[in-house]
mmCIF file of C-alpha atoms and ligand atoms in Angstrom:
data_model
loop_
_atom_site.group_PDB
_atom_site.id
_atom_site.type_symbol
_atom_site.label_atom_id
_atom_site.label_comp_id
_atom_site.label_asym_id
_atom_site.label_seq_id
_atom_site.Cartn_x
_atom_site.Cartn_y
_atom_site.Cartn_z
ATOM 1 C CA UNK A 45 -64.149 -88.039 112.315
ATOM 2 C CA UNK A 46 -62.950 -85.102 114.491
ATOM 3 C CA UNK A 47 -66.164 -83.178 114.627
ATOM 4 C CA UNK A 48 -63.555 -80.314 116.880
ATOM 5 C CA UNK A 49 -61.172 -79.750 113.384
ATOM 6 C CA UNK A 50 -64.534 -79.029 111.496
ATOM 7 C CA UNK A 51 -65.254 -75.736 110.382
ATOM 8 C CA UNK A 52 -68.856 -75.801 110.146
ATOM 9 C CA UNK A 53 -69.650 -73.338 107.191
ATOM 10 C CA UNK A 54 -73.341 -74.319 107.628
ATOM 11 C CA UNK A 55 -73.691 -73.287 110.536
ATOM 12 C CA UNK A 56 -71.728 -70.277 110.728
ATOM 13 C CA UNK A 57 -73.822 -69.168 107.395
ATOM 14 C CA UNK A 58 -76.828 -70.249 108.992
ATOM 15 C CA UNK A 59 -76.280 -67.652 111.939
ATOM 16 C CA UNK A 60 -75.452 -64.741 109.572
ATOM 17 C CA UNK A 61 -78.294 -65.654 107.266
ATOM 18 C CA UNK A 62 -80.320 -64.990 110.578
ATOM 19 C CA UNK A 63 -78.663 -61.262 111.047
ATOM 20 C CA UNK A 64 -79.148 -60.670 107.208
ATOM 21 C CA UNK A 65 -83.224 -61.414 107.560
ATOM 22 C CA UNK A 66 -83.188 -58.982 110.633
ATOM 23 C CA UNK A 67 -81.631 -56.523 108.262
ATOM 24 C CA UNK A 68 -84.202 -57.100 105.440
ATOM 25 C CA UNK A 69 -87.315 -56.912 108.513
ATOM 26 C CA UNK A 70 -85.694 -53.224 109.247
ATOM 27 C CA UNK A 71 -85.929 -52.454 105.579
ATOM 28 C CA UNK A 72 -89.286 -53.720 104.843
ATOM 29 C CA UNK A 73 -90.176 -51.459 108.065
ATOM 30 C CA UNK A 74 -88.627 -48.604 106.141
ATOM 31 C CA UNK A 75 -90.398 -49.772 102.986
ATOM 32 C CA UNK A 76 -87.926 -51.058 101.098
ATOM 33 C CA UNK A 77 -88.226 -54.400 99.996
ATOM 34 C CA UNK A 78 -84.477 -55.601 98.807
ATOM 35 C CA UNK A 79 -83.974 -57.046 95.224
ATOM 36 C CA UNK A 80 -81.638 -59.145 93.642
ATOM 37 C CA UNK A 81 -81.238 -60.187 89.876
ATOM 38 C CA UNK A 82 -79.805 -62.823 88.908
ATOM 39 C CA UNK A 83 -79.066 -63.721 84.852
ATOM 40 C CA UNK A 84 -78.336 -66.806 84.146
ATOM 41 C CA UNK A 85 -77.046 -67.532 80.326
ATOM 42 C CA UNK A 86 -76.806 -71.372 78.857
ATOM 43 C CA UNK A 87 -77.210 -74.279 80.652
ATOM 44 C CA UNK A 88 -73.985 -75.223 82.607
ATOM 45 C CA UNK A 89 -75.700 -77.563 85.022
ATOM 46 C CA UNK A 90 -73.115 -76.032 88.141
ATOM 47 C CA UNK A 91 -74.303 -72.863 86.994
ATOM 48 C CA UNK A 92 -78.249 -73.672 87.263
ATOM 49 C CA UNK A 93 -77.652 -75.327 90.697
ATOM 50 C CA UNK A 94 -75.966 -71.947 92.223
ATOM 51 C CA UNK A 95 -78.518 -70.140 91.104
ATOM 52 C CA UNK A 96 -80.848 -72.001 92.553
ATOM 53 C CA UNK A 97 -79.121 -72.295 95.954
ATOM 54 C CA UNK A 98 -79.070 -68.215 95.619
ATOM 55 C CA UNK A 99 -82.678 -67.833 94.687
ATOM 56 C CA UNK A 100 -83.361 -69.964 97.592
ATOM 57 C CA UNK A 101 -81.289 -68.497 99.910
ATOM 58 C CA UNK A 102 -83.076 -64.915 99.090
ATOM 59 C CA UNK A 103 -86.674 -66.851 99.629
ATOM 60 C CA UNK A 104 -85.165 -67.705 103.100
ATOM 61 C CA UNK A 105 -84.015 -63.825 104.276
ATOM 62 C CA UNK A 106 -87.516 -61.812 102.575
ATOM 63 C CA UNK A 107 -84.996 -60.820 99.461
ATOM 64 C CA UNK A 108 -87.000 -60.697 96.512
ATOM 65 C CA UNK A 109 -85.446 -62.674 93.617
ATOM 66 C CA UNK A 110 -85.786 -62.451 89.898
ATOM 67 C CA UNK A 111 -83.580 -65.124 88.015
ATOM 68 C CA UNK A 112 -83.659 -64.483 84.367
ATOM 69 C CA UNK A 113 -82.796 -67.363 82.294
ATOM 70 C CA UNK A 114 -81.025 -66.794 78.845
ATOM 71 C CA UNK A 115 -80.800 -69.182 76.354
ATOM 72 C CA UNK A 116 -76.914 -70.083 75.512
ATOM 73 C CA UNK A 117 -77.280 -68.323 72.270
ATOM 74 C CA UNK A 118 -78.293 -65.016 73.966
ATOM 75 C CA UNK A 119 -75.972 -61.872 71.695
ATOM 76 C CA UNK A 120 -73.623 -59.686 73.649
ATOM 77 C CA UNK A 121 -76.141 -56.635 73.011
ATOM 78 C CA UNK A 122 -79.360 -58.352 74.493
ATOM 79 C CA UNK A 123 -77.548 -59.279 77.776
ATOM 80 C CA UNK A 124 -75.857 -56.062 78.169
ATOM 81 C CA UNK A 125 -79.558 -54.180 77.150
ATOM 82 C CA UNK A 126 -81.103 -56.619 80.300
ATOM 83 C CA UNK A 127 -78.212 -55.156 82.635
ATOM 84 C CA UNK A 128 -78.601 -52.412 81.457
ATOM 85 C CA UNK A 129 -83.082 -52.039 82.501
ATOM 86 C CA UNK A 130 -81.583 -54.010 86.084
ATOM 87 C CA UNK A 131 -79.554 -50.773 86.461
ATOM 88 C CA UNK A 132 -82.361 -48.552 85.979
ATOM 89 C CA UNK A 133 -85.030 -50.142 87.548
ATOM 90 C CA UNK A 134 -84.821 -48.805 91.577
ATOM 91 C CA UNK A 135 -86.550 -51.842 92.900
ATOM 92 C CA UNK A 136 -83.490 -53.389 92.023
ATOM 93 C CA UNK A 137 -80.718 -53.370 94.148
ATOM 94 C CA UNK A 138 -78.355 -56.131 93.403
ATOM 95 C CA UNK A 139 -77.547 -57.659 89.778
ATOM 96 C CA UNK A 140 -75.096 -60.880 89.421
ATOM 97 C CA UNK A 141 -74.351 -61.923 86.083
ATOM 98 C CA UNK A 142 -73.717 -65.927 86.811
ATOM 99 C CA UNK A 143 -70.000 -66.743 85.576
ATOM 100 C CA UNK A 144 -68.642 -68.790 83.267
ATOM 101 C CA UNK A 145 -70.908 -67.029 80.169
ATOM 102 C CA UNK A 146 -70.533 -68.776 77.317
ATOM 103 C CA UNK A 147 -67.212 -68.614 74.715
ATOM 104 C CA UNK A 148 -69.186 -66.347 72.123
ATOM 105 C CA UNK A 149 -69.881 -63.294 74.852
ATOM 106 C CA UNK A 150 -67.455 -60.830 76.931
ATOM 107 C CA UNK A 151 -67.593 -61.677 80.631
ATOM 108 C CA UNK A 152 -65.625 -58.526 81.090
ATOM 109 C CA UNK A 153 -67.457 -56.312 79.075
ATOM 110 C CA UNK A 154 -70.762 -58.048 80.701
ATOM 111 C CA UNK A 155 -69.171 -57.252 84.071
ATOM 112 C CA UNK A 156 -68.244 -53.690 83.423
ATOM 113 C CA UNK A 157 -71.755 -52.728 82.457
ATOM 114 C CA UNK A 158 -73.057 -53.693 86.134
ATOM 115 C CA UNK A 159 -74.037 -50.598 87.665
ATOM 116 C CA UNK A 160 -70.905 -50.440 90.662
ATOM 117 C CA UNK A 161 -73.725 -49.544 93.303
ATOM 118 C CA UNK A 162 -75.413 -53.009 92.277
ATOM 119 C CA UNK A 163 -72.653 -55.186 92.012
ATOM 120 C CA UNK A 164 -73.159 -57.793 94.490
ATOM 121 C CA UNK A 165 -70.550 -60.146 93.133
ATOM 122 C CA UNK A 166 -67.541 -57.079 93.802
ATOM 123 C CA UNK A 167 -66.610 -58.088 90.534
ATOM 124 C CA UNK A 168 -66.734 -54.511 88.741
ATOM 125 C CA UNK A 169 -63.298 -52.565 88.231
ATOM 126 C CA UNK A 170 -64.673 -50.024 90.472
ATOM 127 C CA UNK A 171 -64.768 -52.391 93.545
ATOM 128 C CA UNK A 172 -61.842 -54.224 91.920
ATOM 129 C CA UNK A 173 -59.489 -51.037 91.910
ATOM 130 C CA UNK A 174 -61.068 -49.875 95.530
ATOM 131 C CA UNK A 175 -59.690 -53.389 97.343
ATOM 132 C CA UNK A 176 -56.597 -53.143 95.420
ATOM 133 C CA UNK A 177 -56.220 -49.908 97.120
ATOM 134 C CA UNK A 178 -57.296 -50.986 100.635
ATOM 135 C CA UNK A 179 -60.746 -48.801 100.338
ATOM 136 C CA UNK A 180 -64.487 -49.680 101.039
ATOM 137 C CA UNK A 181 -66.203 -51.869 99.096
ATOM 138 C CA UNK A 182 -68.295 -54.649 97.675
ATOM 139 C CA UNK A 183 -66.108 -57.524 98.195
ATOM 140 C CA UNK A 184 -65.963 -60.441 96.225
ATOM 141 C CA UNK A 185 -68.581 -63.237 98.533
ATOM 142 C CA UNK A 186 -66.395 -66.164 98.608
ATOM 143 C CA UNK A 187 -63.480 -64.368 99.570
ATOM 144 C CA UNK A 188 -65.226 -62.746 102.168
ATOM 145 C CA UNK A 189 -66.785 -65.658 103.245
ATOM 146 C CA UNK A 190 -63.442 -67.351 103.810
ATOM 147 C CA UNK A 191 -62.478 -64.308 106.199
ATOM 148 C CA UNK A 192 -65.495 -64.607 107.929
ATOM 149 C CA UNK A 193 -65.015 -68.343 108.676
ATOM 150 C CA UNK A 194 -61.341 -67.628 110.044
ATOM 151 C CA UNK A 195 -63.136 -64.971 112.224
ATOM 152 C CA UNK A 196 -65.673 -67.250 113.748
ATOM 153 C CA UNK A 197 -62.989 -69.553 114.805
ATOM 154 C CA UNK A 198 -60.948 -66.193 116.488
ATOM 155 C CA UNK A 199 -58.517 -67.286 114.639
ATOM 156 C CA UNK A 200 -56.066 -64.164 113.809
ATOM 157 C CA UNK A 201 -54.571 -64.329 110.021
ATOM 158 C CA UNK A 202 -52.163 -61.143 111.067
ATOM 159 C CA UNK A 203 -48.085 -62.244 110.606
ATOM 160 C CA UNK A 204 -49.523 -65.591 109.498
ATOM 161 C CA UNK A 205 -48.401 -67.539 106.240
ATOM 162 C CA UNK A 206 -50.555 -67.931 104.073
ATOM 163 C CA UNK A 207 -50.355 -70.049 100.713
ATOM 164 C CA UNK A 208 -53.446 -69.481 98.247
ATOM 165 C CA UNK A 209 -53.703 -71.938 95.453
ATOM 166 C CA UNK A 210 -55.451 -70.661 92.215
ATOM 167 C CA UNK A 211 -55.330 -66.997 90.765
ATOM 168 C CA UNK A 212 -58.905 -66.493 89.716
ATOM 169 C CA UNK A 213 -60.465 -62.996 89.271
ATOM 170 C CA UNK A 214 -63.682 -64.762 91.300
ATOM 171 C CA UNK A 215 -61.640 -65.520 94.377
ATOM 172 C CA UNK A 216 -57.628 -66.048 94.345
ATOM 173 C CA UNK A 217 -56.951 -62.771 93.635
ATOM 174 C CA UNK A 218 -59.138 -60.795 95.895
ATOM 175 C CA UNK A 219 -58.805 -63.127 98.223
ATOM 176 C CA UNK A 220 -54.565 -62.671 98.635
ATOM 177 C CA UNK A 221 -56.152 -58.770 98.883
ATOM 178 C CA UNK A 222 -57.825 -59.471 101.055
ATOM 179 C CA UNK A 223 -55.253 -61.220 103.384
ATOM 180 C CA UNK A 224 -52.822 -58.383 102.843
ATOM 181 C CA UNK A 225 -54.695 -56.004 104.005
ATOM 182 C CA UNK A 226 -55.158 -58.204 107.137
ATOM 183 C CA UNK A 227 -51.770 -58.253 107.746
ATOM 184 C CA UNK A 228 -51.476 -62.106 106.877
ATOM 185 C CA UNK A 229 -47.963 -62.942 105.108
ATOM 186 C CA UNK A 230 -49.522 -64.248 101.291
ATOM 187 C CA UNK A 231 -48.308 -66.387 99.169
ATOM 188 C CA UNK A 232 -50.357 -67.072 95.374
ATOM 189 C CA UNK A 233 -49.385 -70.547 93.597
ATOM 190 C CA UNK A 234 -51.434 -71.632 90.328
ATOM 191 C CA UNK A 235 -50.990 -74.426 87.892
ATOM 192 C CA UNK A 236 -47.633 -73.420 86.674
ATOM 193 C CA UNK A 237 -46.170 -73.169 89.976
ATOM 194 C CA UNK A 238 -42.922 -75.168 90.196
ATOM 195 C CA UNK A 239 -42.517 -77.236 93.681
ATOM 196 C CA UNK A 240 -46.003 -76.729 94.665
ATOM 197 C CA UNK A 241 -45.738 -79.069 97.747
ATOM 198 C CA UNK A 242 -42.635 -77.509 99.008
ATOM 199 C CA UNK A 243 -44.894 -73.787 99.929
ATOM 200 C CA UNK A 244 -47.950 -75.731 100.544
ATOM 201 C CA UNK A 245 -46.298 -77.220 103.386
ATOM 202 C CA UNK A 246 -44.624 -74.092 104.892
ATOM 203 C CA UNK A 247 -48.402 -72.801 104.869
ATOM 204 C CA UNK A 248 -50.080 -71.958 108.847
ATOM 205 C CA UNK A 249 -53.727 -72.016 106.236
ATOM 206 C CA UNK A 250 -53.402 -73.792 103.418
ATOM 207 C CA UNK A 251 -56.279 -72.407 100.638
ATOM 208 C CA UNK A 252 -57.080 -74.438 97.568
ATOM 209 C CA UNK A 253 -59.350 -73.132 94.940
ATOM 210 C CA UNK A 254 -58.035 -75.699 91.731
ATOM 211 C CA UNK A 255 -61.080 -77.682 91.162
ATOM 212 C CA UNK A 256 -59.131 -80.915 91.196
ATOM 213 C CA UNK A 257 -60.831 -84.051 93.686
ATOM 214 C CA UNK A 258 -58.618 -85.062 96.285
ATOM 215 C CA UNK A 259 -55.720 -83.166 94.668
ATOM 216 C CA UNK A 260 -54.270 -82.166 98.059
ATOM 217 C CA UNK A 261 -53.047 -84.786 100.185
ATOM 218 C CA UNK A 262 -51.783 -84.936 103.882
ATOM 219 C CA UNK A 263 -47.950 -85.010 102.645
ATOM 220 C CA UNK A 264 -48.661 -81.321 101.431
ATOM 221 C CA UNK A 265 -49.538 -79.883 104.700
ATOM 222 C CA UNK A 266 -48.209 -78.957 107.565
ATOM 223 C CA UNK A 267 -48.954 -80.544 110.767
ATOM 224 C CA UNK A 268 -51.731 -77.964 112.310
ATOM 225 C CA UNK A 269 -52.539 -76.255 109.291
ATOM 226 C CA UNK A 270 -55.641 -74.561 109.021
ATOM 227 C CA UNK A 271 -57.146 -75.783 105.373
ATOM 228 C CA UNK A 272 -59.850 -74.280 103.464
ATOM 229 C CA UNK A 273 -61.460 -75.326 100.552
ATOM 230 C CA UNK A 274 -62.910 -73.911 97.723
ATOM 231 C CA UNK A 275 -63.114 -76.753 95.451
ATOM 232 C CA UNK A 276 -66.662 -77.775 94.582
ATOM 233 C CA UNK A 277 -66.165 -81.488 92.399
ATOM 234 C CA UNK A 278 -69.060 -83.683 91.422
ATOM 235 C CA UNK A 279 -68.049 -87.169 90.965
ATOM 236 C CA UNK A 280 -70.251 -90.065 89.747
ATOM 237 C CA UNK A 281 -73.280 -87.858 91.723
ATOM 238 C CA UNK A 282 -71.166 -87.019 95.080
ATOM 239 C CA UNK A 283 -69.063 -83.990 95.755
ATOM 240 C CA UNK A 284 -65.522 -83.963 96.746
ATOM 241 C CA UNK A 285 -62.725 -80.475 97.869
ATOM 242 C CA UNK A 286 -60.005 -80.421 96.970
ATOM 243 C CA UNK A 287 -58.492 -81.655 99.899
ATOM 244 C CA UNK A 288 -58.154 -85.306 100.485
ATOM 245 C CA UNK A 289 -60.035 -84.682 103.325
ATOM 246 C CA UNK A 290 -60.442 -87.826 105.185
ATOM 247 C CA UNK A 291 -55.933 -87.984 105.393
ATOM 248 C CA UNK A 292 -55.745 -84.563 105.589
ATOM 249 C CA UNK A 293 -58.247 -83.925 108.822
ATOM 250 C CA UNK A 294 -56.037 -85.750 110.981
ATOM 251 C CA UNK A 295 -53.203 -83.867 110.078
ATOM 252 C CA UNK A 296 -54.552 -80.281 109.934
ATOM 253 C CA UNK A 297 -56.348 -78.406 113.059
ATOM 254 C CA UNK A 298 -59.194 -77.448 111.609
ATOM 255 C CA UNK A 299 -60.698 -77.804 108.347
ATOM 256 C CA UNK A 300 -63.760 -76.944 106.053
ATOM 257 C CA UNK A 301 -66.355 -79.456 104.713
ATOM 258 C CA UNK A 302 -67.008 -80.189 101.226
ATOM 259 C CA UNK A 303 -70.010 -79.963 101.365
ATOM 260 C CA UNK A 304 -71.179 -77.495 104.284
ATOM 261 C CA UNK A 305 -67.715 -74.993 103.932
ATOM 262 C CA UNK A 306 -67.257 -72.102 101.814
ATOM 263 C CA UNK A 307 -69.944 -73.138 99.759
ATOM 264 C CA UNK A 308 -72.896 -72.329 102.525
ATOM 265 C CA UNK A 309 -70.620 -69.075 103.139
ATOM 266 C CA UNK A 310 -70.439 -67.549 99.702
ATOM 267 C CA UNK A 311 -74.413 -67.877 99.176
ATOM 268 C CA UNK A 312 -74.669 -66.068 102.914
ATOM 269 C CA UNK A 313 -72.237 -63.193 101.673
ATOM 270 C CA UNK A 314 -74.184 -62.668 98.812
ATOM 271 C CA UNK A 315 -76.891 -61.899 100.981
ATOM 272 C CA UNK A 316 -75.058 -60.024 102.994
ATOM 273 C CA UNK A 317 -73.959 -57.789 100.104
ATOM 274 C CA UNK A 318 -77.406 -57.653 98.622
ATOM 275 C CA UNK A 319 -78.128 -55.919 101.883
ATOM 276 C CA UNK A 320 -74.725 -53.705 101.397
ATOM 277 C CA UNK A 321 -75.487 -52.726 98.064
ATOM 278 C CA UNK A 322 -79.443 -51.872 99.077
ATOM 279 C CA UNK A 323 -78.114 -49.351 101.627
ATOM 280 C CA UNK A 324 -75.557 -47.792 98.769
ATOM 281 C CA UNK A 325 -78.367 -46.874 96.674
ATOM 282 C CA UNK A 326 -80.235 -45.682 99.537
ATOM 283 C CA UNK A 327 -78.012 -42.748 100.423
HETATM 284 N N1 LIG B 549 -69.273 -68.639 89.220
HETATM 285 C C1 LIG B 549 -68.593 -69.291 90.207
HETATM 286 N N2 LIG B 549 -68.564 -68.548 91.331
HETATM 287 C C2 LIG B 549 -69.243 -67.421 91.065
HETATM 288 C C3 LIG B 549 -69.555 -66.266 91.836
HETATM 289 O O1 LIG B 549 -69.197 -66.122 93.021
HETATM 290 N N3 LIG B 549 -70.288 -65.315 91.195
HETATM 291 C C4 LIG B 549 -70.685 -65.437 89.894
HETATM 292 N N4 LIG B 549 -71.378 -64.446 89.364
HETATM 293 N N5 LIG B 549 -70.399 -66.485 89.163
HETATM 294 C C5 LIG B 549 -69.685 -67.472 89.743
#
């Protein structure tokens, strides 16, 4: 393998990770120990393993962490009453509802009730409507993390093409924000897009957040493509992109693990944004 085409989201998260705990040492000096809450409803087993990657993650940088585990028939009323003592309580300075909730509740209504000031996720219509308008904000970790990657490897997204596959709220669509607002030329296909591997090959970075193993192959890419991937797909025990990675690396000029990519990166923006949000509530 061409360890040069890798881009190594472990390490890259590793190194923030290390500027976030500096931050959280300053704070502690100040007296302010950083908080994040995490709720957690049902047992998705994806779900349970974020979280704990998250919790971990916090153990790792001196954030305090308080995972509260709901059971999957938790009402719409008692999760929105536990967001609602997270948003009073001022040792709390982050709150991430875990996503997908189960059928019977409102993710949406769930969402809005997230004090905007402790939204780590940058899932709230407040932070929503502020990137949509190209103002400060807490922006969406995976998303971010994908910018952040790009920026590690200097490599500059202005007047570049870029095709983004899958128009989630969690990180399509604030991601092709995102990419605007850096100037980058954006492109958003999804599962009803007709001739998908005639713009996936056009694409200078090629994004795919589908969720399908393997489901992008070398004859969809252009030769020197940068390709990042979102997918995260357990099969038989072993986790696959959803690049084909091992005919696509040879192909591409650089490309993220799966896993050890955007993965790594998303858990280090939340951090990050923990941090963010801590210094919102402090002013
Ligand atoms: N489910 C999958 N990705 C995410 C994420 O970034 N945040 C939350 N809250 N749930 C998710």
């Amino acid at each position: 393998m061409n360890q040069n085409k890798l881009i190594d989201g472990k390490a890259i998260s590793e190194q923030l990770l290390l500027q976030v705990k500096d931050e959280v040492d300053t704070l502690k000096k100040q007296s302010v120990q950083p908080c994040l809450s995490v709720i957690l409803v049902g047992d998705d087993a994806a779900s349970h393993t974020y979280v704990k990657n998250k919790a971990s993650a916090c153990t790792k940088v001196g954030i305090n962490s308080k995972v509260f585990q709901l059971p999957s028939t938790t009402s719409q009323v008692e999760l929105e009453d536990l967001i609602a003592s997270l948003n009073a309580n001022s040792n709390v300075h982050g709150i991430l509802v875990q996503l997908p909730l189960p059928k019977h509740l409102d993710e949406e209504q769930a969402l809005l009730k997230i004090s905007a000031e402790k939204d780590v996720d940058g899932f709230h219509i407040i932070n929503s409507g502020k990137l949509f308008r190209g103002l400060e904000c807490i922006q969406p970790c995976t998303a971010v993390g994908i910018l952040k990657m790009l920026e590690y490897i200097d490599y500059d997204i202005a007047g570049k093409y870029v095709v983004v596959i899958g128009r989630s709220n969690i990180v399509g669509k604030p991601l092709a924000l995102m990419l605007l607002q850096k100037n980058a030329t954006v492109t958003v296909c999804h599962s009803k897009t007709q001739n998908l591997e005639s713009i996936t090959s056009t694409a200078d970075v090629l994004i795919s957040a589908v969720g399908k193993p393997k489901f992008i192959t070398a004859d969809m890419i252009k030769a020197g493509a940068v390709l990042i991937d979102v997918g995260i797909n357990r099969v038989d025990g072993k986790l696959y992109g959803d690049f084909d990675f091992d005919s696509c690396i040879s192909k591409a000029s650089k490309i993220t693990p799966v896993p050890g990519g955007v993965g790594k990166m998303t858990i280090a923006m939340l951090m990050m944004n923990t941090i963010v949000a801590c210094n919102l509530q402090r002013k």
